[in-house]
XYZ file of C-alpha atoms in Angstrom:
326
model
C 11.434 79.005 -68.450
C 7.352 79.859 -70.305
C 4.988 80.232 -67.400
C 3.305 77.852 -69.801
C 6.271 74.945 -69.409
C 6.670 75.670 -66.125
C 3.151 75.112 -65.008
C 3.472 71.582 -67.098
C 6.503 70.717 -65.300
C 4.982 70.671 -61.834
C 2.107 69.114 -62.750
C 3.775 66.311 -64.539
C 6.324 66.183 -61.960
C 3.300 65.467 -59.317
C 1.688 63.208 -61.330
C 5.078 61.380 -61.439
C 5.448 61.325 -57.750
C 1.751 60.157 -57.050
C 2.555 57.388 -59.326
C 5.250 56.111 -57.921
C 3.434 56.285 -54.252
C 0.748 54.546 -55.443
C 3.391 51.421 -56.753
C 5.173 51.553 -53.412
C 1.766 51.558 -51.344
C 0.530 48.708 -54.233
C 3.621 46.520 -53.311
C 4.094 47.160 -49.805
C 4.567 44.738 -47.265
C 2.872 44.447 -43.875
C 4.041 42.201 -40.974
C 1.840 39.795 -39.684
C 2.705 38.203 -36.206
C 0.753 35.268 -35.593
C 0.433 34.110 -31.797
C -0.527 29.751 -31.218
C -1.279 28.778 -28.552
C -0.400 24.421 -29.218
C 2.843 23.170 -31.151
C 2.765 24.571 -35.111
C 1.560 20.757 -36.293
C -1.189 20.334 -33.901
C -3.423 22.715 -35.825
C -2.369 23.189 -39.744
C -5.705 23.439 -41.230
C -6.757 26.173 -38.848
C -3.874 28.175 -39.909
C -3.894 27.206 -43.312
C -7.366 28.063 -43.435
C -6.132 31.625 -41.866
C -3.647 31.738 -44.611
C -6.430 31.076 -47.082
C -8.755 33.801 -46.280
C -5.677 36.111 -46.664
C -5.142 35.087 -50.245
C -9.036 35.251 -51.110
C -8.504 39.169 -50.204
C -5.030 39.133 -52.265
C -2.857 39.070 -49.587
C 0.185 36.614 -50.554
C 2.952 36.006 -48.675
C 6.214 37.053 -49.800
C 4.828 39.653 -52.263
C 2.990 42.068 -49.849
C 2.596 40.236 -46.230
C 4.925 38.343 -43.971
C 3.846 36.549 -41.397
C 5.732 36.128 -38.629
C 4.755 32.706 -36.775
C 5.621 32.391 -33.233
C 3.983 28.735 -30.908
C 3.961 28.848 -27.113
C 3.400 24.917 -27.341
C 1.052 24.568 -25.616
C 2.965 26.423 -22.226
C 0.385 29.639 -21.729
C 3.298 31.025 -19.583
C 5.204 31.676 -22.605
C 2.979 33.746 -24.099
C 3.826 37.200 -22.808
C 7.449 37.156 -24.426
C 5.737 35.606 -27.531
C 3.981 38.972 -27.907
C 6.790 41.222 -26.982
C 9.172 39.494 -29.219
C 6.914 40.529 -32.077
C 6.233 44.022 -30.789
C 9.228 44.009 -30.855
C 9.937 43.788 -34.846
C 6.984 46.431 -35.524
C 4.486 44.231 -36.728
C 1.436 45.644 -38.712
C -1.053 43.455 -36.312
C -1.007 40.760 -34.304
C -3.465 37.716 -34.794
C -3.427 35.281 -32.036
C -6.946 32.988 -30.637
C -8.421 31.433 -27.112
C -9.206 34.014 -24.162
C -4.808 33.045 -22.192
C -3.965 34.555 -25.836
C -5.833 37.215 -26.124
C -5.336 38.218 -22.735
C -1.467 37.942 -22.810
C -1.919 40.017 -26.180
C -3.296 42.738 -23.966
C -1.344 43.041 -21.445
C 1.485 43.156 -23.165
C 0.639 46.333 -25.949
C -2.612 48.005 -25.799
C -1.596 50.024 -28.987
C -0.345 47.129 -31.651
C -3.744 46.288 -32.951
C -4.974 42.030 -32.120
C -7.778 39.874 -34.254
C -8.359 37.055 -31.941
C -9.379 34.151 -34.595
C -11.158 32.648 -31.725
C -12.334 32.991 -28.460
C -14.891 32.228 -25.383
C -16.586 35.340 -24.063
C -13.959 38.544 -24.123
C -17.074 40.407 -22.319
C -16.420 37.920 -18.833
C -12.886 37.926 -19.650
C -12.262 42.099 -19.797
C -10.716 41.516 -23.252
C -13.349 43.859 -24.663
C -15.625 46.145 -23.452
C -18.614 45.199 -24.915
C -18.966 42.866 -28.355
C -20.581 45.774 -30.163
C -17.681 48.843 -28.932
C -15.012 46.548 -27.838
C -12.469 49.820 -27.022
C -9.047 49.734 -27.181
C -6.783 47.781 -29.371
C -8.330 44.181 -29.304
C -11.005 42.745 -31.806
C -12.214 39.342 -33.531
C -15.115 36.678 -33.207
C -16.356 34.641 -30.333
C -18.807 32.229 -29.295
C -21.316 30.996 -26.593
C -18.950 28.848 -25.058
C -21.298 28.062 -21.801
C -23.811 27.387 -23.502
C -22.160 25.468 -25.933
C -20.632 23.687 -23.405
C -23.981 22.457 -21.367
C -25.711 21.646 -24.855
C -22.604 19.016 -24.757
C -23.926 17.475 -21.763
C -27.424 16.962 -22.869
C -26.504 15.609 -25.976
C -24.220 12.713 -23.637
C -27.439 12.242 -21.589
C -29.114 11.370 -24.223
C -26.614 9.178 -25.973
C -26.121 7.319 -22.119
C -29.710 7.500 -20.768
C -28.569 5.523 -17.529
C -25.559 7.590 -16.588
C -24.589 9.494 -13.295
C -21.348 10.464 -13.490
C -20.029 12.398 -15.849
C -16.127 14.071 -15.966
C -15.256 17.504 -17.466
C -12.530 17.395 -18.866
C -10.082 20.920 -19.134
C -7.566 23.113 -18.762
C -7.300 24.799 -15.331
C -5.211 27.410 -16.134
C -7.577 28.920 -19.350
C -9.676 31.771 -17.143
C -11.570 30.485 -20.257
C -13.479 28.059 -17.363
C -14.673 30.513 -15.615
C -18.653 31.245 -16.920
C -18.152 27.748 -18.100
C -18.262 24.939 -15.252
C -20.986 26.799 -13.476
C -22.624 26.445 -16.472
C -21.905 22.593 -17.004
C -22.980 22.228 -13.137
C -25.839 23.800 -13.389
C -26.895 22.048 -16.466
C -25.608 18.699 -14.527
C -28.302 19.373 -10.950
C -30.722 19.658 -13.814
C -29.834 16.663 -15.366
C -29.321 14.379 -12.163
C -26.051 13.592 -12.962
C -23.322 14.222 -10.697
C -20.430 16.474 -12.103
C -16.496 15.517 -11.550
C -13.595 17.385 -12.848
C -10.704 16.676 -14.378
C -7.740 18.746 -15.224
C -4.795 18.954 -17.802
C -2.114 21.510 -18.611
C -0.287 19.557 -21.494
C 0.115 16.470 -23.134
C 1.690 14.608 -20.557
C -1.164 14.406 -17.879
C -3.848 13.197 -19.652
C -3.025 9.625 -19.121
C -3.424 10.378 -15.636
C -6.714 12.505 -15.922
C -7.956 9.666 -17.478
C -6.465 6.780 -14.599
C -8.356 9.589 -12.214
C -11.803 8.745 -14.056
C -11.161 5.258 -14.575
C -11.021 5.120 -10.037
C -13.680 7.427 -9.826
C -15.797 4.947 -12.576
C -16.873 7.789 -14.649
C -19.739 7.007 -16.824
C -19.083 9.145 -19.842
C -16.619 12.253 -20.829
C -17.192 16.065 -21.984
C -13.977 17.822 -23.143
C -13.910 21.808 -22.729
C -12.657 23.760 -25.367
C -9.109 24.885 -24.846
C -6.170 25.239 -27.172
C -3.941 22.381 -25.370
C -6.736 19.757 -25.381
C -7.800 20.769 -28.759
C -4.330 20.312 -30.210
C -4.126 16.592 -28.250
C -7.809 15.761 -29.736
C -7.160 12.495 -31.129
C -4.981 11.377 -27.865
C -7.662 11.885 -26.023
C -10.589 10.324 -28.481
C -8.185 7.324 -28.665
C -7.904 6.738 -24.510
C -11.405 7.352 -24.094
C -12.548 4.770 -26.419
C -9.900 2.333 -24.878
C -11.622 2.953 -21.947
C -14.817 2.520 -23.249
C -15.545 5.985 -22.430
C -18.278 7.541 -24.101
C -17.146 11.270 -24.539
C -18.529 14.878 -26.724
C -16.003 18.016 -27.437
C -15.762 20.417 -29.783
C -16.741 20.798 -33.665
C -14.276 17.879 -34.921
C -13.480 15.602 -32.162
C -15.960 13.315 -33.509
C -14.101 13.386 -36.697
C -10.208 12.094 -34.667
C -12.364 9.425 -33.013
C -14.517 10.982 -29.876
C -18.153 9.960 -29.703
C -20.035 13.076 -30.601
C -19.392 16.330 -31.430
C -20.866 19.678 -30.110
C -19.525 23.342 -31.592
C -18.496 25.897 -33.778
C -16.679 25.288 -37.306
C -13.217 26.927 -35.911
C -11.536 26.521 -39.426
C -14.014 28.974 -40.144
C -13.563 32.256 -37.885
C -10.169 31.491 -38.800
C -10.835 31.880 -42.317
C -12.726 34.713 -41.364
C -10.327 36.795 -39.516
C -8.458 37.388 -42.385
C -11.503 40.256 -43.097
C -10.323 41.559 -39.596
C -6.879 42.150 -40.613
C -8.144 43.532 -44.320
C -9.840 46.733 -42.450
C -6.807 47.026 -39.885
C -4.036 46.989 -42.626
C -6.512 49.512 -44.655
C -6.980 51.945 -41.964
C -9.521 50.339 -39.383
C -9.094 50.652 -35.702
C -9.840 47.502 -33.443
C -12.577 49.930 -31.335
C -14.510 50.836 -34.442
C -15.349 46.875 -35.442
C -17.771 44.813 -33.865
C -16.517 40.951 -32.323
C -18.424 38.835 -34.329
C -20.763 36.283 -32.302
C -21.136 32.754 -34.423
C -24.642 31.697 -34.348
C -24.347 28.968 -36.531
C -23.571 24.997 -34.649
C -22.651 21.475 -36.186
C -23.806 18.370 -34.570
C -20.982 15.259 -35.638
C -21.632 11.630 -34.715
C -18.579 8.731 -34.580
C -20.972 5.825 -35.806
C -17.884 3.667 -35.703
C -16.634 4.819 -31.975
C -20.591 4.457 -30.937
C -20.732 0.463 -32.367
C -17.035 0.241 -30.613
C -18.344 1.221 -27.087
C -22.011 -0.846 -27.953
C -24.293 1.926 -28.235
C -27.160 2.449 -30.115
C -27.626 6.809 -31.464
C -30.674 7.550 -31.717
C -32.749 8.228 -35.130
C -33.966 11.596 -33.569
C -30.392 12.303 -32.359
C -28.932 10.625 -36.152
C -31.519 13.242 -37.809
C -30.307 16.275 -36.467
C -26.633 15.099 -36.790
C -25.213 17.839 -39.294
C -21.995 14.197 -40.479
C -22.683 11.174 -39.195
C -19.245 9.126 -39.400
C -19.362 5.304 -40.592
């Protein structure tokens, strides 16, 4: 074989192998583990928002990604086993949400990249070293939960001026409560309100919590963000209405029937989480991706619920609301 023919053959073979490698890379199906804290059917719009975000970035389930879904059904003690199962499946990245989800994932693996779609305060809970430099294998999105929860109490007092006793409903096993409750308590003292705390770990404890509220003559209710409570938003709002209890919760709580909502758009955050996954699949390390903090908050007023409760919402609040449900 002549030297020129040999060189042509080598170059041609190298080009062919390069093309095959690129083709294989283009059609590689990445495996994403998704662990939801509530049941599969309780927050469908958020899981769909995450999938939509991936589609926007060129990912299609069954073609270049496979999503392994796991659901804790509101039982946070199940989380370590669910994450361990995904690690055994050798997923490329794990997606979860909430402080319980983030802590459990981090305890199970310190190598598999973890994206937290939404978390209350990752620094305070020890999930990351700092927002700017997360360190380790966790990144994602967060928001000002203590301040947000305190603001809900202010809005409730504005709507019910003669309020004296207010309840705070939370999931007592959620470690995110640690900085939230003191912030709400400080605001209650400033507003000269007596604060009563009630816990709900699952749907089977909701009725008992509201019965206790009735016995203590609670005048209104602030609901603290938690995946289990969010997954039971409609039930919470219906019972509060039945007991003629003005209540406020996360961004879409009023849509479920509550009187007021104040918070971030969780659906947008789940969609945004897809960009973190995309960067990681393209080679970025979680510790190089700063935690993003939500800065937009929305107020929603349910006038239908207000009418049923005999409450007249101030014009000032209606003008500030991003949405009014009539």
